[in-house]
Amino acid sequence: MFDSAYAQSLGQEAYELLEDLFPLPRSLTGNGVRRTLDRLEDFITLRRFEIPTGTEIFDWVIPNEWNLNEATLYGPDGEVVVSTKDTNLHVVGYSEPVSLELPLEELRPHIHTRAETPDAIPYITSYYKRAWGFCMSQNMADALAPGNYRVEIDTVLEPGSMTLADCVLPGESEEEILFNECSCHPSMANDNLSSIVVLTLVLRELAKRPNRHYTIRGIFAPETLGVIAYLHEKGAEFSDKTRAGITASCVGARGEQGTLEISRDGAAEVDKLTEHLLKSAEIPHRIIDFVPIGSDERQYSSPGFNLPVASLMRTYYYDWVQYHTSDDNLDAVTPESLGQMAEIFLRLVDAFEMNRTWVRTDGGFCEPQLGKRGLYPSTGSVKGTGDIVLNTMWALNLADGKHDTLAMAERAGIPIWEMYEVLKPLVEGGMITEAS
Ligand code: ZN
């Protein structure tokens, strides 16, 4: 498991940022997203795009902008039953403004609960159907006293815009590695604030690297509709250049393993490299197949774009009992989890950079003499040298213009970063070179 001091400090920083951003009322549109991006700009440089509501984006239309001031439900005695002062989850996202009094029987259809987790408040939205409602725990709903209730939902649902952002870090190559994180969820820590804070710090760290080979594109867009809008507006700018992509989702959960949802193709470089990385770092993980009802990878890999985009999580969200409830709170995530995931994403970029295809410069006729180049240990009995020789032989044998560093590492049974160290003296000694 990656757990370096570097990862620990990134994790601590990520957790503090997450605490800051947790209360903001994010939604599909509105000032919660803008204020979140404002804070991220303390760490990274963003390009921001405001797409007017009513804009057609492929088969969709951006709905009115929604902003929440406050929503409160008062009980028969005038007491506050629930208020968004306590958590944004108490109001159905995109609730229209309402001020009325009504009996409990008429209020009931506007109350949303989740019976399976009776103490938790569920996360509910209604983007396209005009509606209003409150979310509360099943136990609270069951205990509501009969009588008249007063509903005060102070929201603004009017034409405006949807806010998208990206952070593009140019590399030596125009080929891109894409990271996606969704920016629309209100006060839940793992889904998906964890991805926002982890990838913000990953992008900040990558921005410091002087010799990036690949261009890095981090996309901050509301889930589904935001990514559809981003692809509509910017897809032509990058889709031909995307070498690989990862959507980060639920990357902060306490004590959970890694889950890789492979790309639609299932055998893309991103699938193989990520699996290799998890395996080599001995991170407990599982691999699941692509599903077209997952997160934003399904937009990137829709037939028209067909980008190789996988998804990396800790627990798979549909298996996580706290998913889309108030139990996904600041206690559900840890600095350690956030730091480990930050390191995995950084190591994944390293792995892409290391993963080139190699060819022998001498045509590859038989094995070259390592001894005269100082690459063969003169005393053959030193413990451990056998592996170095064996790994070097694998590299030389597979430098045929068809195998990449990952393939060499897998055949030799070592991590890609170790194989890359084996390759370095062979490249410096002029014995192999990158295949064109
Ligand atoms: Zn979600």
CSV table of N, CA, C and O in Angstrom, one decimal, residues 358-371 373 375-376 388-401 403 408 419 422-423 425-427 430-433:
chain,number,residue,atom,x,y,z
A,358,TRP,N,9.8,-0.2,-26.8
A,358,TRP,CA,11.3,-0.2,-27.0
A,358,TRP,C,11.7,-1.1,-28.1
A,358,TRP,O,11.1,-2.1,-28.4
A,359,VAL,N,12.9,-0.7,-28.7
A,359,VAL,CA,13.5,-1.6,-29.7
A,359,VAL,C,15.0,-1.6,-29.6
A,359,VAL,O,15.6,-0.6,-29.2
A,360,ARG,N,15.6,-2.7,-29.9
A,360,ARG,CA,17.0,-2.8,-29.9
A,360,ARG,C,17.7,-2.0,-31.0
A,360,ARG,O,17.2,-2.0,-32.1
A,361,THR,N,18.8,-1.3,-30.7
A,361,THR,CA,19.4,-0.5,-31.7
A,361,THR,C,20.3,-1.3,-32.7
A,361,THR,O,20.6,-0.9,-33.8
A,362,ASP,N,20.6,-2.5,-32.2
A,362,ASP,CA,21.6,-3.3,-33.0
A,362,ASP,C,20.8,-4.4,-33.9
A,362,ASP,O,21.4,-5.3,-34.4
A,363,GLY,N,19.5,-4.2,-34.0
A,363,GLY,CA,18.7,-5.1,-34.8
A,363,GLY,C,18.3,-6.3,-34.0
A,363,GLY,O,17.4,-7.1,-34.4
A,364,GLY,N,18.9,-6.5,-32.8
A,364,GLY,CA,18.4,-7.6,-31.9
A,364,GLY,C,18.9,-8.9,-32.3
A,364,GLY,O,18.3,-9.9,-31.9
A,365,PHE,N,20.1,-9.0,-32.9
A,365,PHE,CA,20.6,-10.3,-33.3
A,365,PHE,C,21.4,-10.9,-32.1
A,365,PHE,O,22.5,-10.4,-31.7
A,366,CYS,N,20.8,-11.9,-31.5
A,366,CYS,CA,21.4,-12.5,-30.3
A,366,CYS,C,21.5,-11.5,-29.1
A,366,CYS,O,21.1,-10.4,-29.2
A,367,GLU,N,22.0,-12.0,-28.0
A,367,GLU,CA,22.0,-11.1,-26.8
A,367,GLU,C,23.3,-10.3,-26.9
A,367,GLU,O,24.4,-10.8,-27.2
A,368,PRO,N,23.3,-9.1,-26.5
A,368,PRO,CA,24.5,-8.3,-26.4
A,368,PRO,C,25.4,-8.7,-25.2
A,368,PRO,O,24.9,-9.3,-24.3
A,369,GLN,N,26.6,-8.3,-25.3
A,369,GLN,CA,27.5,-8.7,-24.2
A,369,GLN,C,27.5,-7.6,-23.1
A,369,GLN,O,27.9,-6.5,-23.3
A,370,LEU,N,26.8,-8.0,-22.0
A,370,LEU,CA,26.6,-7.0,-21.0
A,370,LEU,C,27.9,-6.6,-20.2
A,370,LEU,O,28.1,-5.5,-19.8
A,371,GLY,N,28.8,-7.7,-20.1
A,371,GLY,CA,30.0,-7.5,-19.3
A,371,GLY,C,30.9,-6.3,-19.8
A,371,GLY,O,31.3,-5.5,-19.0
A,373,ARG,N,30.1,-3.7,-21.1
A,373,ARG,CA,29.4,-2.4,-20.9
A,373,ARG,C,29.2,-2.2,-19.4
A,373,ARG,O,28.5,-1.2,-19.0
A,375,LEU,N,27.5,-3.9,-17.3
A,375,LEU,CA,26.1,-4.2,-16.9
A,375,LEU,C,25.9,-5.6,-16.4
A,375,LEU,O,24.8,-6.0,-16.0
A,376,TYR,N,27.0,-6.4,-16.4
A,376,TYR,CA,26.9,-7.8,-15.9
A,376,TYR,C,27.8,-7.9,-14.7
A,376,TYR,O,29.0,-7.5,-14.7
A,388,ILE,N,18.7,-8.9,-11.3
A,388,ILE,CA,19.0,-7.7,-12.2
A,388,ILE,C,19.3,-8.2,-13.6
A,388,ILE,O,18.8,-7.7,-14.6
A,389,VAL,N,20.1,-9.3,-13.6
A,389,VAL,CA,20.5,-9.8,-14.9
A,389,VAL,C,19.3,-10.4,-15.7
A,389,VAL,O,19.0,-10.1,-16.8
A,390,LEU,N,18.5,-11.1,-14.9
A,390,LEU,CA,17.3,-11.7,-15.5
A,390,LEU,C,16.3,-10.6,-16.0
A,390,LEU,O,15.8,-10.7,-17.2
A,391,ASN,N,16.1,-9.6,-15.2
A,391,ASN,CA,15.3,-8.5,-15.7
A,391,ASN,C,15.8,-7.8,-16.9
A,391,ASN,O,15.1,-7.3,-17.8
A,392,THR,N,17.1,-7.6,-16.9
A,392,THR,CA,17.8,-6.9,-18.0
A,392,THR,C,17.6,-7.8,-19.3
A,392,THR,O,17.3,-7.3,-20.4
A,393,MET,N,17.7,-9.1,-19.1
A,393,MET,CA,17.5,-10.0,-20.2
A,393,MET,C,16.1,-10.0,-20.8
A,393,MET,O,15.9,-10.0,-22.0
A,394,TRP,N,15.1,-9.8,-19.8
A,394,TRP,CA,13.8,-9.7,-20.3
A,394,TRP,C,13.6,-8.4,-21.1
A,394,TRP,O,13.0,-8.4,-22.2
A,395,ALA,N,14.2,-7.3,-20.6
A,395,ALA,CA,14.1,-6.0,-21.4
A,395,ALA,C,14.7,-6.2,-22.8
A,395,ALA,O,14.1,-5.8,-23.7
A,396,LEU,N,15.9,-6.8,-22.8
A,396,LEU,CA,16.6,-6.9,-24.1
A,396,LEU,C,15.8,-7.8,-25.1
A,396,LEU,O,15.7,-7.6,-26.3
A,397,ASN,N,15.3,-8.9,-24.5
A,397,ASN,CA,14.5,-9.8,-25.3
A,397,ASN,C,13.2,-9.3,-25.8
A,397,ASN,O,12.8,-9.6,-26.9
A,398,LEU,N,12.6,-8.4,-25.1
A,398,LEU,CA,11.3,-7.9,-25.5
A,398,LEU,C,11.4,-6.6,-26.2
A,398,LEU,O,10.4,-6.0,-26.6
A,399,ALA,N,12.6,-6.1,-26.4
A,399,ALA,CA,12.8,-4.8,-27.0
A,399,ALA,C,12.7,-5.0,-28.6
A,399,ALA,O,13.7,-4.9,-29.3
A,400,ASP,N,11.5,-5.4,-29.0
A,400,ASP,CA,11.4,-5.8,-30.4
A,400,ASP,C,10.4,-4.8,-31.1
A,400,ASP,O,9.9,-5.1,-32.2
A,401,GLY,N,10.2,-3.7,-30.5
A,401,GLY,CA,9.3,-2.7,-31.2
A,401,GLY,C,7.8,-3.1,-31.0
A,401,GLY,O,6.9,-2.4,-31.5
A,403,HIS,N,6.7,-4.6,-27.7
A,403,HIS,CA,6.4,-4.7,-26.3
A,403,HIS,C,6.7,-3.4,-25.6
A,403,HIS,O,7.7,-2.8,-25.9
A,408,MET,N,7.0,-5.8,-20.5
A,408,MET,CA,8.2,-6.3,-20.0
A,408,MET,C,8.1,-6.6,-18.5
A,408,MET,O,8.6,-7.6,-18.0
A,419,MET,N,11.1,-2.1,-13.6
A,419,MET,CA,11.5,-2.3,-15.0
A,419,MET,C,12.0,-1.1,-15.7
A,419,MET,O,13.0,-1.1,-16.4
A,422,VAL,N,15.5,-0.7,-14.8
A,422,VAL,CA,16.3,-1.7,-15.6
A,422,VAL,C,16.6,-1.1,-17.0
A,422,VAL,O,17.7,-1.3,-17.5
A,423,LEU,N,15.6,-0.4,-17.5
A,423,LEU,CA,15.7,0.1,-18.9
A,423,LEU,C,16.7,1.3,-19.0
A,423,LEU,O,17.4,1.4,-20.0
A,425,PRO,N,19.8,2.2,-17.9
A,425,PRO,CA,21.1,2.1,-18.4
A,425,PRO,C,21.2,1.5,-19.8
A,425,PRO,O,22.2,1.8,-20.5
A,426,LEU,N,20.2,0.7,-20.2
A,426,LEU,CA,20.2,0.2,-21.6
A,426,LEU,C,20.0,1.3,-22.6
A,426,LEU,O,20.6,1.3,-23.7
A,427,VAL,N,19.1,2.3,-22.2
A,427,VAL,CA,18.9,3.4,-23.1
A,427,VAL,C,20.1,4.3,-23.1
A,427,VAL,O,20.6,4.7,-24.1
A,430,GLY,N,22.9,3.1,-25.1
A,430,GLY,CA,22.6,3.1,-26.5
A,430,GLY,C,22.2,1.7,-27.0
A,430,GLY,O,22.2,1.5,-28.2
A,431,MET,N,21.8,0.8,-26.2
A,431,MET,CA,21.4,-0.5,-26.6
A,431,MET,C,20.0,-0.7,-27.0
A,431,MET,O,19.7,-1.5,-27.9
A,432,ILE,N,19.2,0.1,-26.4
A,432,ILE,CA,17.8,0.2,-26.9
A,432,ILE,C,17.3,1.6,-27.0
A,432,ILE,O,17.9,2.5,-26.4
A,433,THR,N,16.3,1.8,-27.7
A,433,THR,CA,15.7,3.1,-27.9
A,433,THR,C,14.2,3.0,-28.0
A,433,THR,O,13.7,1.9,-28.2
